[in-house]
Tab-separated table of C-alpha atoms in Angstrom:
chain	number	residue	atom	x	y	z
L	1	ALA	CA	64.300	127.585	116.142
L	2	GLN	CA	67.520	127.184	115.630
L	3	LYS	CA	69.685	126.208	119.086
L	4	VAL	CA	72.599	124.647	120.630
L	5	THR	CA	73.075	123.548	124.037
L	6	GLN	CA	76.390	122.990	125.645
L	7	ALA	CA	74.772	121.760	128.937
L	8	GLN	CA	78.057	120.876	130.691
L	9	THR	CA	79.059	124.387	131.936
L	10	GLU	CA	82.841	124.128	133.434
L	11	ILE	CA	84.676	120.562	133.426
L	12	SER	CA	87.735	119.379	135.495
L	13	VAL	CA	90.189	116.453	134.513
L	14	VAL	CA	93.484	115.945	136.209
L	15	GLU	CA	95.878	115.530	133.218
L	16	LYS	CA	96.125	112.156	130.943
L	17	GLU	CA	92.800	111.796	131.636
L	18	ASP	CA	90.088	111.332	128.607
L	19	VAL	CA	87.690	114.153	128.730
L	20	THR	CA	83.692	114.910	126.720
L	21	LEU	CA	82.545	117.532	125.838
L	22	ASP	CA	78.314	116.994	124.595
L	23	CYS	CA	76.739	119.519	122.797
L	24	VAL	CA	72.830	119.208	121.616
L	25	TYR	CA	71.164	121.084	118.649
L	26	GLU	CA	67.977	121.583	117.125
L	27	THR	CA	66.488	122.890	113.902
L	28	ARG	CA	64.460	121.961	111.561
L	29	ASP	CA	66.252	121.547	109.053
L	30	THR	CA	67.557	118.472	107.163
L	31	THR	CA	71.119	120.656	105.451
L	32	TYR	CA	73.435	122.303	108.668
L	33	TYR	CA	76.499	122.427	109.550
L	34	LEU	CA	78.234	121.501	112.682
L	35	PHE	CA	81.464	123.588	114.115
L	36	TRP	CA	83.435	122.985	116.609
L	37	TYR	CA	85.906	126.042	118.077
L	38	LYS	CA	88.277	126.590	120.444
L	39	GLN	CA	88.882	129.653	123.052
L	40	PRO	CA	92.112	129.816	125.463
L	41	PRO	CA	92.718	132.448	127.344
L	42	SER	CA	93.369	135.046	125.001
L	43	GLY	CA	90.548	135.197	123.504
L	44	GLU	CA	90.576	134.298	120.150
L	45	LEU	CA	88.535	131.876	118.610
L	46	VAL	CA	90.829	128.781	117.306
L	47	PHE	CA	88.867	126.284	114.376
L	48	LEU	CA	88.429	122.813	115.231
L	49	ILE	CA	86.138	120.549	113.426
L	50	ARG	CA	83.321	121.993	110.935
L	51	ARG	CA	81.254	118.749	109.774
L	52	ASN	CA	77.585	118.710	107.748
L	53	SER	CA	74.644	117.211	108.159
L	54	PHE	CA	74.779	114.513	105.728
L	55	ASP	CA	78.702	113.207	106.843
L	56	GLU	CA	77.909	111.408	110.408
L	57	GLN	CA	81.150	109.662	110.191
L	58	ASN	CA	82.605	110.236	113.391
L	59	GLU	CA	86.265	111.886	112.894
L	60	ILE	CA	89.375	110.975	114.376
L	61	SER	CA	92.460	113.871	114.493
L	62	GLY	CA	95.218	113.411	116.817
L	63	ARG	CA	93.983	114.133	120.644
L	64	TYR	CA	91.042	115.016	119.450
L	65	SER	CA	87.445	113.012	118.096
L	66	TRP	CA	83.499	113.900	116.929
L	67	ASN	CA	81.058	111.825	117.658
L	68	PHE	CA	77.648	112.700	115.951
L	69	GLN	CA	74.734	111.117	115.433
L	70	LYS	CA	71.275	112.413	113.306
L	71	SER	CA	68.952	111.030	115.892
L	72	THR	CA	69.958	112.280	119.242
L	73	SER	CA	71.379	115.153	117.283
L	74	SER	CA	74.496	115.233	119.314
L	75	PHE	CA	77.796	116.193	118.004
L	76	ASN	CA	79.719	115.461	121.059
L	77	PHE	CA	83.902	116.068	121.341
L	78	THR	CA	86.770	113.826	123.185
L	79	ILE	CA	89.959	114.906	123.893
L	80	THR	CA	92.155	112.280	125.155
L	81	ALA	CA	94.766	112.383	127.354
L	82	SER	CA	94.236	115.019	128.311
L	83	GLN	CA	97.007	118.636	127.959
L	84	VAL	CA	97.152	121.324	130.114
L	85	VAL	CA	97.266	123.475	127.226
L	86	ASP	CA	94.062	122.178	126.695
L	87	SER	CA	92.678	124.421	128.792
L	88	ALA	CA	90.065	126.477	127.549
L	89	VAL	CA	86.515	127.544	126.695
L	90	TYR	CA	84.741	125.179	123.826
L	91	PHE	CA	82.329	126.275	122.273
L	92	CYS	CA	79.611	124.358	120.121
L	93	ALA	CA	77.910	126.397	117.156
L	94	LEU	CA	75.924	125.445	114.574
L	95	SER	CA	74.921	127.158	111.021
L	96	ASP	CA	71.262	125.922	108.497
L	97	THR	CA	69.297	127.601	105.418
L	98	TYR	CA	67.475	129.176	107.395
L	99	THR	CA	70.596	131.115	109.727
L	100	GLY	CA	72.002	131.931	106.673
L	101	ASN	CA	75.362	132.836	107.531
L	102	GLN	CA	75.052	133.478	110.994
L	103	PHE	CA	75.958	130.734	113.593
L	104	TYR	CA	74.228	130.092	116.402
L	105	PHE	CA	76.350	129.368	119.232
L	106	GLY	CA	75.793	127.254	122.480
L	107	THR	CA	77.089	128.685	125.664
L	108	GLY	CA	80.238	127.458	125.832
L	109	THR	CA	81.959	124.412	127.904
L	110	SER	CA	84.927	125.379	129.933
L	111	LEU	CA	87.721	123.037	129.832
L	112	THR	CA	90.622	123.447	132.956
L	113	VAL	CA	92.911	120.370	133.107
L	114	ILE	CA	95.142	119.592	136.459
L	115	PRO	CA	98.403	119.095	135.828
Z	1	ASP	CA	100.133	137.868	109.888
Z	2	THR	CA	97.359	136.659	107.639
Z	3	GLY	CA	94.805	136.205	110.313
Z	4	VAL	CA	91.733	138.504	111.144
Z	5	SER	CA	93.518	140.721	113.015
Z	6	GLN	CA	90.804	143.952	115.078
Z	7	ASN	CA	91.580	147.109	116.253
Z	8	PRO	CA	91.478	148.086	118.593
Z	9	ARG	CA	92.424	144.882	121.321
Z	10	HIS	CA	91.160	147.318	124.752
Z	11	LYS	CA	88.568	150.498	124.193
Z	12	ILE	CA	87.579	151.795	128.005
Z	13	THR	CA	85.275	154.529	127.151
Z	14	LYS	CA	82.573	156.201	129.498
Z	15	ARG	CA	79.461	156.503	129.190
Z	16	GLY	CA	77.566	158.275	125.775
Z	17	GLN	CA	80.907	158.904	123.870
Z	18	ASN	CA	80.924	156.813	120.743
Z	19	VAL	CA	83.404	154.133	119.467
Z	20	THR	CA	84.789	152.824	116.886
Z	21	PHE	CA	86.274	148.919	116.708
Z	22	ARG	CA	88.505	148.368	113.200
Z	23	CYS	CA	88.385	144.427	111.622
Z	24	ASP	CA	90.678	143.675	108.721
Z	25	PRO	CA	89.677	140.133	107.789
Z	26	ILE	CA	91.686	137.232	106.064
Z	27	SER	CA	93.254	138.654	102.147
Z	28	GLU	CA	90.333	137.178	99.452
Z	29	HIS	CA	87.977	136.457	102.592
Z	30	ASN	CA	84.888	138.277	101.244
Z	31	ARG	CA	82.450	138.004	103.661
Z	32	LEU	CA	82.779	139.494	106.936
Z	33	TYR	CA	80.524	139.327	110.489
Z	34	TRP	CA	80.879	140.670	113.409
Z	35	TYR	CA	79.439	139.190	116.184
Z	36	ARG	CA	79.090	139.919	120.197
Z	37	GLN	CA	80.439	138.529	123.152
Z	38	THR	CA	79.784	138.719	127.010
Z	39	LEU	CA	80.698	137.148	129.478
Z	40	GLY	CA	79.852	133.707	130.122
Z	41	GLN	CA	78.241	133.473	126.782
Z	42	GLY	CA	78.435	131.970	123.123
Z	43	PRO	CA	79.439	135.077	120.461
Z	44	GLU	CA	75.853	136.006	118.947
Z	45	PHE	CA	75.125	137.218	115.204
Z	46	LEU	CA	75.326	140.959	115.049
Z	47	THR	CA	75.783	141.666	111.432
Z	48	TYR	CA	77.111	140.304	108.337
Z	49	PHE	CA	79.088	141.500	104.759
Z	50	GLN	CA	79.929	139.961	101.404
Z	51	ASN	CA	81.834	142.153	100.018
Z	52	GLU	CA	80.400	145.869	100.728
Z	53	ALA	CA	77.116	144.732	100.473
Z	54	GLN	CA	75.208	144.535	104.200
Z	55	LEU	CA	73.370	140.922	103.907
Z	56	GLU	CA	71.910	140.772	107.279
Z	57	LYS	CA	71.228	142.171	110.817
Z	58	SER	CA	70.628	140.590	114.112
Z	59	ARG	CA	67.974	142.532	116.637
Z	60	LEU	CA	70.940	142.975	118.683
Z	61	LEU	CA	72.500	146.069	116.188
Z	62	SER	CA	69.495	148.888	117.859
Z	63	ASP	CA	69.584	152.132	116.191
Z	64	ARG	CA	73.332	153.235	118.479
Z	65	PHE	CA	75.569	150.756	116.203
Z	66	SER	CA	76.691	150.790	112.629
Z	67	ALA	CA	78.158	148.818	110.354
Z	68	GLU	CA	80.767	149.876	107.503
Z	69	ARG	CA	82.325	147.623	104.271
Z	70	PRO	CA	83.409	150.362	102.507
Z	71	LYS	CA	85.986	148.679	99.512
Z	72	GLY	CA	84.358	145.181	100.734
Z	73	SER	CA	87.922	145.074	102.700
Z	74	PHE	CA	88.444	146.572	106.605
Z	75	SER	CA	85.119	147.060	107.935
Z	76	THR	CA	84.214	148.904	111.154
Z	77	LEU	CA	82.025	149.167	113.585
Z	78	GLU	CA	80.451	152.394	114.669
Z	79	ILE	CA	78.447	152.224	118.694
Z	80	GLN	CA	76.629	155.524	119.470
Z	81	ARG	CA	76.209	157.093	122.836
Z	82	THR	CA	77.737	153.876	124.388
Z	83	GLU	CA	75.787	152.676	127.614
Z	84	GLN	CA	77.222	150.172	130.523
Z	85	GLY	CA	75.314	147.554	127.950
Z	86	ASP	CA	77.283	147.486	125.456
Z	87	SER	CA	80.617	146.396	127.193
Z	88	ALA	CA	81.481	143.188	126.502
Z	89	MET	CA	83.655	141.587	123.797
Z	90	TYR	CA	83.283	142.565	120.000
Z	91	LEU	CA	84.680	139.510	117.912
Z	92	CYS	CA	85.435	140.010	113.692
Z	93	ALA	CA	85.168	136.623	111.677
Z	94	SER	CA	85.553	136.682	108.284
Z	95	SER	CA	84.838	132.892	105.479
Z	96	PRO	CA	86.022	132.481	102.097
Z	97	PRO	CA	83.442	133.077	98.368
Z	98	GLY	CA	81.474	130.002	99.128
Z	99	GLY	CA	82.303	127.186	97.649
Z	100	SER	CA	80.802	125.807	94.065
Z	101	GLY	CA	78.019	123.631	94.481
Z	102	ARG	CA	74.764	125.201	94.619
Z	103	TRP	CA	74.700	123.797	98.985
Z	104	GLU	CA	77.632	125.954	99.878
Z	105	ALA	CA	77.011	128.603	97.650
Z	106	TYR	CA	73.580	129.098	98.717
Z	107	VAL	CA	73.862	128.395	103.157
Z	108	GLY	CA	77.059	129.934	102.861
Z	109	THR	CA	78.740	127.452	105.925
Z	110	ASP	CA	81.856	128.224	105.178
Z	111	THR	CA	84.270	128.361	108.094
Z	112	GLN	CA	84.428	131.644	109.916
Z	113	TYR	CA	87.841	132.631	111.396
Z	114	PHE	CA	88.168	134.762	114.132
Z	115	GLY	CA	89.985	138.120	115.225
Z	116	PRO	CA	91.503	138.098	119.064
Z	117	GLY	CA	87.883	141.059	119.305
Z	118	THR	CA	87.923	143.816	121.248
Z	119	ARG	CA	86.926	144.466	124.356
Z	120	LEU	CA	85.151	147.252	125.040
Z	121	THR	CA	84.598	148.741	128.817
Z	122	VAL	CA	81.755	151.040	129.214
Z	123	LEU	CA	82.224	153.063	132.617
């Protein structure tokens, strides 16, 4: 069965600290996509990144970076030099050939950046 | 505004009433999805349209729920005889046509872009 686990429910950091959000997934498929979305207090889910199962190359985009490791079924997200505007709930999601067009989301990690 | 739009943004209703929500996807996106999100949880899939065809429905979508996309553009989600347990955020998302490769066309895992949601409160 497909499952996404975000064990960290809430994280608080002081501005300018680095923070890593963990995501562990389960799927019986060898072909799948992983996503990260940000949900600020306004409520709209904002797409951050998509990664397919054949591409384990880590990615950096500005202050954001992602570490995809198939061996541990993890797709972790790091924010460097956090800012108050990063405060939001972050969701990891999975889609594979069994789930087809639906995404399976984790329960989210609520990040608070303290000024 | 070229993003996904949803109306209304908030809806308060009494138990037993019917409610209808509307979603307008990003233009040229032929795929449209409905999700439900309760407090402290991630979005849960409800249903999916490709053009006007409803291709997938979750077991969460009881017979009180119905979704339509008559012309392959906007979609409506109706809940009949609302219950307090229906109180949630209802999210709509859209994605473009599948890629030309066999893998993307089959799986259809293009990125989904979400609207701001409709928050339903059933009293």
